[in-house]
Coordinates of C-alpha atoms in Angstrom, one line a residue:
M1 CA 7.1 17.0 -19.2
P2 CA 3.4 16.2 -19.8
I3 CA 1.8 13.0 -18.4
N4 CA 0.5 11.7 -21.7
T5 CA -0.6 8.3 -20.4
N6 CA -3.3 9.9 -18.2
D7 CA -5.4 11.0 -21.3
P8 CA -8.8 9.5 -20.3
S9 CA -9.8 9.0 -24.0
R10 CA -6.8 6.7 -24.6
K11 CA -7.4 3.0 -25.4
S12 CA -5.1 0.0 -25.6
W13 CA -5.0 -2.7 -28.2
L14 CA -4.9 -5.1 -25.3
D15 CA -8.3 -6.1 -24.0
V16 CA -9.2 -4.3 -20.8
P17 CA -12.4 -5.5 -19.0
D18 CA -14.9 -3.0 -17.8
N19 CA -14.1 -1.7 -14.3
S20 CA -10.6 -3.1 -14.5
D21 CA -8.1 -1.6 -12.0
F22 CA -5.5 -1.6 -14.8
P23 CA -6.5 0.4 -17.9
I24 CA -3.8 2.0 -20.0
Q25 CA -4.1 5.1 -17.8
N26 CA -2.6 3.2 -14.8
I27 CA 0.7 1.6 -15.9
P28 CA 1.8 0.4 -12.4
F29 CA 5.2 -1.2 -11.8
G30 CA 5.9 -4.6 -10.2
V31 CA 8.2 -7.7 -10.3
F32 CA 7.0 -11.1 -11.3
L33 CA 8.2 -14.6 -12.0
T34 CA 7.4 -15.8 -15.5
K35 CA 6.2 -19.3 -16.5
D36 CA 9.9 -19.9 -17.6
D37 CA 11.1 -19.1 -14.1
V38 CA 12.6 -15.8 -15.1
I39 CA 12.2 -12.9 -12.6
T40 CA 11.6 -9.6 -14.4
I41 CA 10.3 -6.1 -13.8
G42 CA 6.9 -5.5 -15.4
T43 CA 3.7 -3.6 -15.7
R44 CA 0.0 -4.7 -16.1
I45 CA -2.7 -3.7 -18.5
G46 CA -6.1 -5.4 -18.1
N47 CA -5.4 -9.1 -17.2
Y48 CA -2.0 -9.1 -18.9
A49 CA 1.5 -8.8 -17.4
V50 CA 4.0 -7.0 -19.5
D51 CA 7.7 -8.0 -19.3
L52 CA 9.6 -4.7 -19.4
G53 CA 12.9 -6.5 -19.4
A54 CA 12.0 -8.1 -22.7
L55 CA 10.7 -4.8 -24.1
Q56 CA 14.1 -3.2 -23.2
Q57 CA 16.1 -6.0 -24.9
L58 CA 13.9 -5.5 -28.0
H59 CA 14.8 -1.8 -28.0
Y60 CA 11.4 -0.4 -27.3
F61 CA 12.9 2.0 -24.8
D62 CA 15.6 3.4 -27.1
G63 CA 16.1 7.1 -26.6
I64 CA 15.6 6.9 -22.8
E65 CA 18.8 6.8 -20.8
L66 CA 18.6 3.5 -18.9
T67 CA 21.3 1.0 -17.8
D68 CA 21.3 -2.0 -20.1
D69 CA 19.8 -4.3 -17.3
M70 CA 17.4 -1.8 -15.8
F71 CA 14.3 -4.0 -16.1
M72 CA 16.1 -7.3 -15.9
Q73 CA 16.6 -7.1 -12.1
D74 CA 14.6 -8.7 -9.3
T75 CA 13.7 -5.3 -7.6
L76 CA 12.6 -1.9 -8.7
N77 CA 15.1 -0.1 -6.5
D78 CA 17.5 1.0 -9.3
F79 CA 14.7 2.2 -11.5
I80 CA 13.2 4.2 -8.6
S81 CA 16.7 5.7 -7.9
D82 CA 16.7 7.2 -11.4
G83 CA 14.1 9.8 -10.4
K84 CA 10.9 11.3 -11.4
K85 CA 11.9 12.4 -15.0
T86 CA 12.8 8.8 -15.9
W87 CA 9.7 7.3 -14.3
R88 CA 7.5 9.6 -16.3
M89 CA 9.4 9.0 -19.6
V90 CA 9.2 5.2 -19.2
R91 CA 5.5 5.3 -18.2
N92 CA 4.7 7.6 -21.2
R93 CA 6.6 5.3 -23.5
I94 CA 4.7 2.2 -22.3
G95 CA 1.5 4.1 -22.9
D96 CA 2.6 4.8 -26.5
I97 CA 3.6 1.2 -27.1
F98 CA 0.2 -0.2 -26.1
D99 CA -1.9 2.6 -27.6
I100 CA -4.6 1.2 -29.8
N101 CA -3.2 3.2 -32.8
N102 CA 0.4 2.0 -32.5
P103 CA 1.1 -1.1 -34.7
K104 CA 4.8 -1.6 -33.7
L105 CA 4.3 -4.2 -31.0
R106 CA 0.6 -4.8 -31.8
D107 CA 1.3 -6.2 -35.2
N108 CA 4.5 -8.2 -34.3
P109 CA 3.3 -11.6 -33.0
K110 CA 6.9 -12.8 -32.4
H111 CA 7.6 -9.9 -30.0
R112 CA 4.1 -10.1 -28.4
D113 CA 4.8 -13.8 -27.4
I114 CA 8.0 -12.7 -25.7
V115 CA 6.6 -9.7 -23.9
I116 CA 3.0 -10.4 -22.9
F117 CA 1.8 -13.0 -20.4
N118 CA -1.7 -13.8 -18.9
M119 CA -1.8 -12.8 -15.3
D120 CA -2.4 -16.5 -14.3
E121 CA 0.9 -17.4 -15.9
V122 CA 3.0 -15.2 -13.6
E123 CA 3.8 -15.2 -9.9
M124 CA 4.0 -11.7 -8.3
Q125 CA 7.0 -10.9 -6.1
L126 CA 7.8 -8.2 -3.6
P127 CA 8.4 -5.2 -5.9
V128 CA 11.2 -3.5 -4.0
L129 CA 14.0 -4.4 -1.6
I130 CA 12.7 -2.5 1.4
G131 CA 15.5 -1.3 3.5
D132 CA 13.5 0.7 6.1
Y133 CA 9.9 0.8 7.0
T134 CA 8.1 3.5 8.9
D135 CA 4.5 3.3 10.0
F136 CA 2.6 6.6 10.7
Y137 CA -0.6 7.1 12.8
S138 CA -2.3 9.7 10.7
S139 CA -6.0 9.1 10.7
K140 CA -7.7 11.4 13.2
E141 CA -10.8 9.2 13.3
H142 CA -8.7 6.1 14.1
A143 CA -6.6 7.8 16.7
T144 CA -9.7 9.2 18.3
N145 CA -11.4 5.9 18.4
V146 CA -8.4 4.1 20.0
G147 CA -8.1 7.0 22.5
K148 CA -11.7 6.7 23.5
M149 CA -11.3 2.9 24.1
F150 CA -8.1 3.0 26.0
R151 CA -7.8 6.5 27.6
D152 CA -10.1 9.3 28.7
P153 CA -12.8 9.7 26.0
E154 CA -12.8 13.5 26.6
N155 CA -9.1 13.7 25.8
A156 CA -8.8 10.9 23.2
L157 CA -6.0 12.5 21.2
L158 CA -2.7 12.9 23.0
P159 CA -1.4 16.6 23.0
N160 CA 1.2 16.1 20.3
W161 CA -1.1 14.4 17.7
L162 CA -2.4 17.6 16.1
H163 CA 1.1 19.0 15.8
I164 CA 3.2 16.2 14.3
P165 CA 2.7 13.1 12.1
V166 CA 3.2 10.5 14.8
G167 CA 5.1 7.4 13.6
Y168 CA 7.3 4.5 14.6
H169 CA 9.9 2.3 12.9
G170 CA 8.7 -1.1 11.8
R171 CA 10.4 -4.3 10.6
S172 CA 11.1 -4.6 6.9
S173 CA 12.1 -8.4 7.1
T174 CA 8.5 -9.4 7.5
I175 CA 6.9 -7.4 4.7
I176 CA 5.4 -9.8 2.2
P177 CA 3.4 -9.6 -1.1
S178 CA -0.2 -10.5 -1.5
G179 CA -0.9 -14.2 -1.4
I180 CA 1.7 -15.2 1.2
P181 CA 0.0 -16.6 4.3
V182 CA 1.0 -15.5 7.8
H183 CA 1.0 -17.4 11.1
R184 CA -0.8 -16.3 14.2
P185 CA 2.0 -14.8 16.4
M186 CA 3.1 -15.9 19.8
G187 CA 4.0 -13.5 22.6
Q188 CA 3.4 -12.2 26.1
T189 CA 0.0 -11.1 27.2
L190 CA -1.6 -10.1 30.5
P191 CA -4.9 -11.9 30.9
A192 CA -7.8 -9.9 32.3
G193 CA -7.7 -9.6 36.1
E194 CA -4.2 -11.1 36.4
T195 CA -1.0 -9.5 37.6
E196 CA 1.5 -11.9 35.9
P197 CA 1.9 -12.3 32.1
V198 CA 1.7 -15.5 30.2
F199 CA 3.3 -16.7 27.0
G200 CA 1.2 -18.1 24.2
S201 CA -0.5 -17.4 20.9
S202 CA -2.3 -14.1 20.4
R203 CA -6.1 -14.3 20.7
L204 CA -6.8 -10.8 19.2
V205 CA -5.2 -10.8 15.8
D206 CA -6.4 -7.8 13.7
F207 CA -5.9 -6.2 10.4
E208 CA -5.2 -2.6 9.8
L209 CA -6.4 -1.0 6.6
E210 CA -3.5 1.1 5.3
T211 CA -1.7 2.4 2.2
A212 CA 2.0 2.9 1.9
F213 CA 4.2 5.0 -0.3
I214 CA 7.6 4.0 -1.7
T215 CA 10.4 6.6 -1.8
T216 CA 13.4 7.3 -4.0
D217 CA 16.8 8.4 -2.7
A218 CA 15.7 11.7 -1.2
N219 CA 18.6 13.3 0.8
V220 CA 21.9 13.0 2.4
M221 CA 22.2 12.5 6.1
G222 CA 21.6 15.8 7.9
E223 CA 19.5 17.3 5.0
N224 CA 15.8 17.9 5.4
I225 CA 13.2 17.8 2.6
P226 CA 10.8 20.8 2.2
V227 CA 7.2 19.9 2.4
N228 CA 6.5 21.5 -1.0
E229 CA 9.2 19.2 -2.6
A230 CA 8.4 16.0 -0.8
E231 CA 6.2 14.4 -3.4
D232 CA 9.0 14.6 -6.0
Y233 CA 10.7 11.8 -3.9
I234 CA 7.6 9.5 -3.8
F235 CA 7.5 6.9 -6.5
G236 CA 4.1 5.5 -5.9
M237 CA 1.7 3.7 -3.5
V238 CA 0.6 0.2 -2.5
L239 CA -2.2 -1.2 -0.3
L240 CA -0.9 -2.3 3.1
N241 CA -2.4 -4.7 5.7
D242 CA -0.3 -3.9 8.8
W243 CA -1.3 -6.9 10.9
S244 CA -1.6 -6.4 14.7
A245 CA -1.9 -8.6 17.8
R246 CA -4.0 -6.4 20.1
D247 CA -3.5 -8.4 23.3
I248 CA 0.3 -8.5 22.9
Q249 CA 0.3 -4.8 22.0
K250 CA -1.7 -3.8 25.0
W251 CA 0.9 -5.4 27.3
E252 CA 4.1 -4.3 25.6
Y253 CA 3.5 -0.8 24.2
V254 CA 4.2 1.2 27.3
P255 CA 6.7 2.9 27.4
L256 CA 8.3 2.6 24.0
G257 CA 5.4 1.8 21.7
P258 CA 4.7 -0.9 19.1
F259 CA 7.1 -3.9 19.0
L260 CA 6.3 -7.6 18.6
A261 CA 2.6 -7.0 18.2
K262 CA 3.3 -5.2 14.9
N263 CA 6.4 -6.7 13.4
F264 CA 5.3 -10.3 12.7
A265 CA 3.8 -9.5 9.3
S266 CA 2.9 -6.7 7.0
S267 CA 1.2 -7.5 3.7
I268 CA 1.3 -5.3 0.6
S269 CA -0.3 -5.3 -2.9
P270 CA 2.3 -6.2 -5.5
W271 CA 1.7 -3.4 -8.0
I272 CA 3.1 0.1 -7.2
V273 CA 0.7 2.7 -8.6
T274 CA 2.7 5.8 -9.5
M275 CA 2.0 9.3 -8.2
D276 CA 1.6 10.3 -11.9
A277 CA -1.3 7.8 -12.3
L278 CA -2.9 9.2 -9.2
E279 CA -2.6 12.8 -10.3
P280 CA -6.2 13.2 -11.6
F281 CA -7.6 12.1 -8.2
R282 CA -6.2 14.8 -6.1
V283 CA -8.5 16.4 -3.5
K284 CA -8.2 18.8 -0.6
G285 CA -7.4 17.1 2.7
P286 CA -9.1 17.8 6.1
N287 CA -8.8 21.2 7.6
Q288 CA -5.8 21.2 10.0
E289 CA -6.5 23.1 13.3
P290 CA -4.4 24.2 15.0
K291 CA -2.3 25.3 12.0
P292 CA 0.8 23.2 11.7
L293 CA 4.3 24.7 12.2
P294 CA 5.7 26.4 9.1
Y295 CA 7.7 23.4 7.9
L296 CA 4.5 21.3 7.6
Q297 CA 2.2 23.9 6.1
Q298 CA 0.8 23.1 2.7
K299 CA -1.6 24.7 0.2
G300 CA -3.8 23.2 -2.5
K301 CA -4.9 19.6 -3.0
N302 CA -2.6 17.3 -1.1
A303 CA -4.9 14.3 -0.5
F304 CA -6.1 11.6 -2.9
D305 CA -9.6 10.2 -3.4
I306 CA -8.8 6.4 -3.1
N307 CA -11.7 4.2 -2.3
L308 CA -10.7 1.4 0.1
E309 CA -12.6 -1.9 1.0
V310 CA -11.9 -4.7 3.4
Y311 CA -13.4 -8.2 3.2
I312 CA -13.1 -11.4 5.2
D313 CA -13.3 -14.8 3.4
T314 CA -13.7 -18.0 5.4
E315 CA -13.2 -21.6 4.3
K316 CA -16.9 -22.2 4.5
S317 CA -18.1 -19.0 2.8
N318 CA -19.3 -18.9 -0.8
E319 CA -18.4 -15.2 -1.0
P320 CA -16.3 -12.8 1.1
T321 CA -18.0 -10.5 3.6
L322 CA -17.6 -6.7 3.1
L323 CA -16.4 -5.3 6.5
S324 CA -15.4 -1.8 5.8
K325 CA -15.5 0.9 3.1
S326 CA -13.2 3.8 3.7
N327 CA -11.2 6.4 1.8
F328 CA -7.6 7.6 1.8
K329 CA -8.8 11.3 1.6
Y330 CA -9.8 11.1 5.3
M331 CA -6.1 11.1 6.3
Y332 CA -5.3 14.1 8.5
W333 CA -1.6 14.2 7.7
S334 CA -0.6 14.1 4.0
M335 CA 2.2 12.0 2.6
A336 CA 4.2 15.1 1.8
Q337 CA 3.9 16.2 5.5
Q338 CA 4.9 12.7 6.7
L339 CA 8.0 12.7 4.5
A340 CA 8.9 16.3 5.4
H341 CA 8.6 15.5 9.1
H342 CA 10.5 12.3 8.8
T343 CA 13.5 14.1 7.3
S344 CA 13.2 17.3 9.5
N345 CA 15.9 15.9 11.8
G346 CA 18.2 15.0 8.9
C347 CA 17.1 11.3 8.7
R348 CA 18.3 9.8 5.4
I349 CA 15.7 8.3 3.1
N350 CA 16.7 5.7 0.5
S351 CA 15.3 4.1 -2.7
G352 CA 12.8 1.5 -1.7
D353 CA 12.0 2.7 1.7
M354 CA 8.3 2.2 2.7
M355 CA 6.1 4.6 4.7
G356 CA 2.8 3.3 6.0
S357 CA -0.2 5.6 6.4
G358 CA -1.4 4.1 9.7
T359 CA -4.9 2.7 9.9
I360 CA -7.3 4.6 7.7
S361 CA -10.7 5.1 9.4
G362 CA -13.5 7.2 8.1
P363 CA -16.2 9.2 10.1
T364 CA -18.8 6.4 10.2
P365 CA -18.8 3.0 11.8
D366 CA -18.9 1.2 8.5
S367 CA -15.7 3.0 7.4
Y368 CA -13.5 2.0 10.3
G369 CA -10.2 0.4 9.3
S370 CA -9.7 -2.4 11.9
M371 CA -11.6 -5.0 13.8
L372 CA -10.7 -3.2 17.0
E373 CA -13.0 -0.4 15.9
L374 CA -15.5 -2.3 13.9
T375 CA -16.4 -4.5 16.8
W376 CA -15.4 -1.8 19.4
G377 CA -12.9 -4.0 21.2
G378 CA -14.9 -7.2 20.6
K379 CA -18.1 -5.9 22.2
N380 CA -20.1 -5.9 19.0
P381 CA -19.3 -9.0 16.9
I382 CA -19.8 -9.0 13.2
T383 CA -21.9 -11.7 11.5
L384 CA -20.3 -13.0 8.3
N385 CA -22.0 -14.3 5.1
D386 CA -21.5 -17.9 6.3
G387 CA -23.4 -17.2 9.5
T388 CA -20.4 -17.2 11.9
E389 CA -19.4 -14.3 14.0
R390 CA -16.1 -12.4 14.3
K391 CA -14.7 -10.2 17.0
F392 CA -11.2 -10.5 15.6
I393 CA -9.5 -12.6 12.9
Q394 CA -9.7 -16.4 13.3
D395 CA -7.3 -19.1 12.0
N396 CA -7.8 -19.8 8.2
D397 CA -9.6 -16.5 7.6
T398 CA -8.4 -14.6 4.6
V399 CA -8.4 -10.8 4.8
I400 CA -8.7 -9.0 1.4
M401 CA -8.2 -5.3 0.9
K402 CA -9.0 -3.5 -2.4
G403 CA -8.4 0.1 -3.5
F404 CA -9.4 2.1 -6.5
C405 CA -9.9 5.7 -7.8
K406 CA -12.8 6.6 -10.1
N407 CA -14.1 9.8 -11.7
N408 CA -16.4 10.5 -14.7
S409 CA -13.7 9.5 -17.2
V410 CA -11.5 6.7 -15.8
R411 CA -11.0 4.2 -13.1
I412 CA -7.6 3.0 -11.9
G413 CA -6.8 0.7 -9.0
F414 CA -4.3 -1.2 -6.9
G415 CA -5.8 -4.7 -7.4
E416 CA -5.8 -6.4 -3.9
V417 CA -3.7 -7.5 -1.0
S418 CA -5.1 -10.9 0.1
T419 CA -3.6 -12.8 3.1
K420 CA -4.7 -16.0 4.9
L421 CA -4.0 -16.3 8.7
L422 CA -2.7 -19.7 9.6
P423 CA -2.4 -21.2 13.1
P424 CA 0.8 -20.6 15.1
Y425 CA 4.0 -21.9 13.5
N426 CA 4.7 -25.5 14.5
R427 CA 8.4 -26.0 14.8
K428 CA 9.1 -29.7 14.0

């Protein structure tokens, strides 16, 4: 089935500003609360939110096999469970409905009033009920930088890193959408020069620039997913700020790895950009040497050219400070390899599961994906636009991540994930 919505010459009868992340070629999926306090599944074109539940009730999806309440739910899980063919049919139909030459909805003001909202009239929600969350560690540049800081610089990568997509299981209960603030975490740390730990608030809170992909029901327990089929089970991608408390992490991560330093908050962008929308932006990934084992070997273009940016905004600043410009194409291990490895032991993958990329760092200092790297462990503070310095994130700072793809014909993007760091939670 062709992906008609990706036609770069296509225009919408809805107004789309120049350099918008959401032209008609995007058609992402999300969940929002309307001004009438109704939760619905929707999409976005320009600065408009589109109520897909209302469209379905008005019979705009007739001819596509959908349950009667498919888009009148508070998560995308059931829609994602329907699989790739349904995703593409629905996305193509939305593209047809909003095509500049289609008068059916365009010339029906009564229907338009029911279906279309300004973005400032809706409140974005978490798009899926995330049952399980896995975070990978798949940027060679990031892993090398961390290895240089904390281990032997001559042997920065551990022996297994070039052979498997390293990952760990995170905590889905603290995944939140953009706009929800997080509190500075409390935990155990070992102060420099001391032999006994102390309990208190983390002093080294950091962001991690990541993306994440959302899966459909992929397998039964015991079944693995071949690497050349893995993308069929990936619905789409979001931006991910996987918050970290570096001082807590340093004390606790041996011998079992990340725990409380990582599970206090993970922020995601609210619109899921589909793999179909990202198709025009495929590129070849980094050369993998040594050659992976056969079950991880891929050919062709398995990476995606997604520009990524990180900003810090302070309460005193007139404009956010750009900290980092990176790109998803730098990732050593592809999403298909991550999913194939994840299921190689028969691990079951369900609709709405989320897989984080791990921190995405590029080859140059201005493309590093964390404050840990950008300030090299706090040794090189960054001066912000308001004149203050940062080694790590301070209370009331807002971290903003943006992502977009652009070629000679079209630009599509993810919007942003924006999160304010508050002081530690005060239990009254």
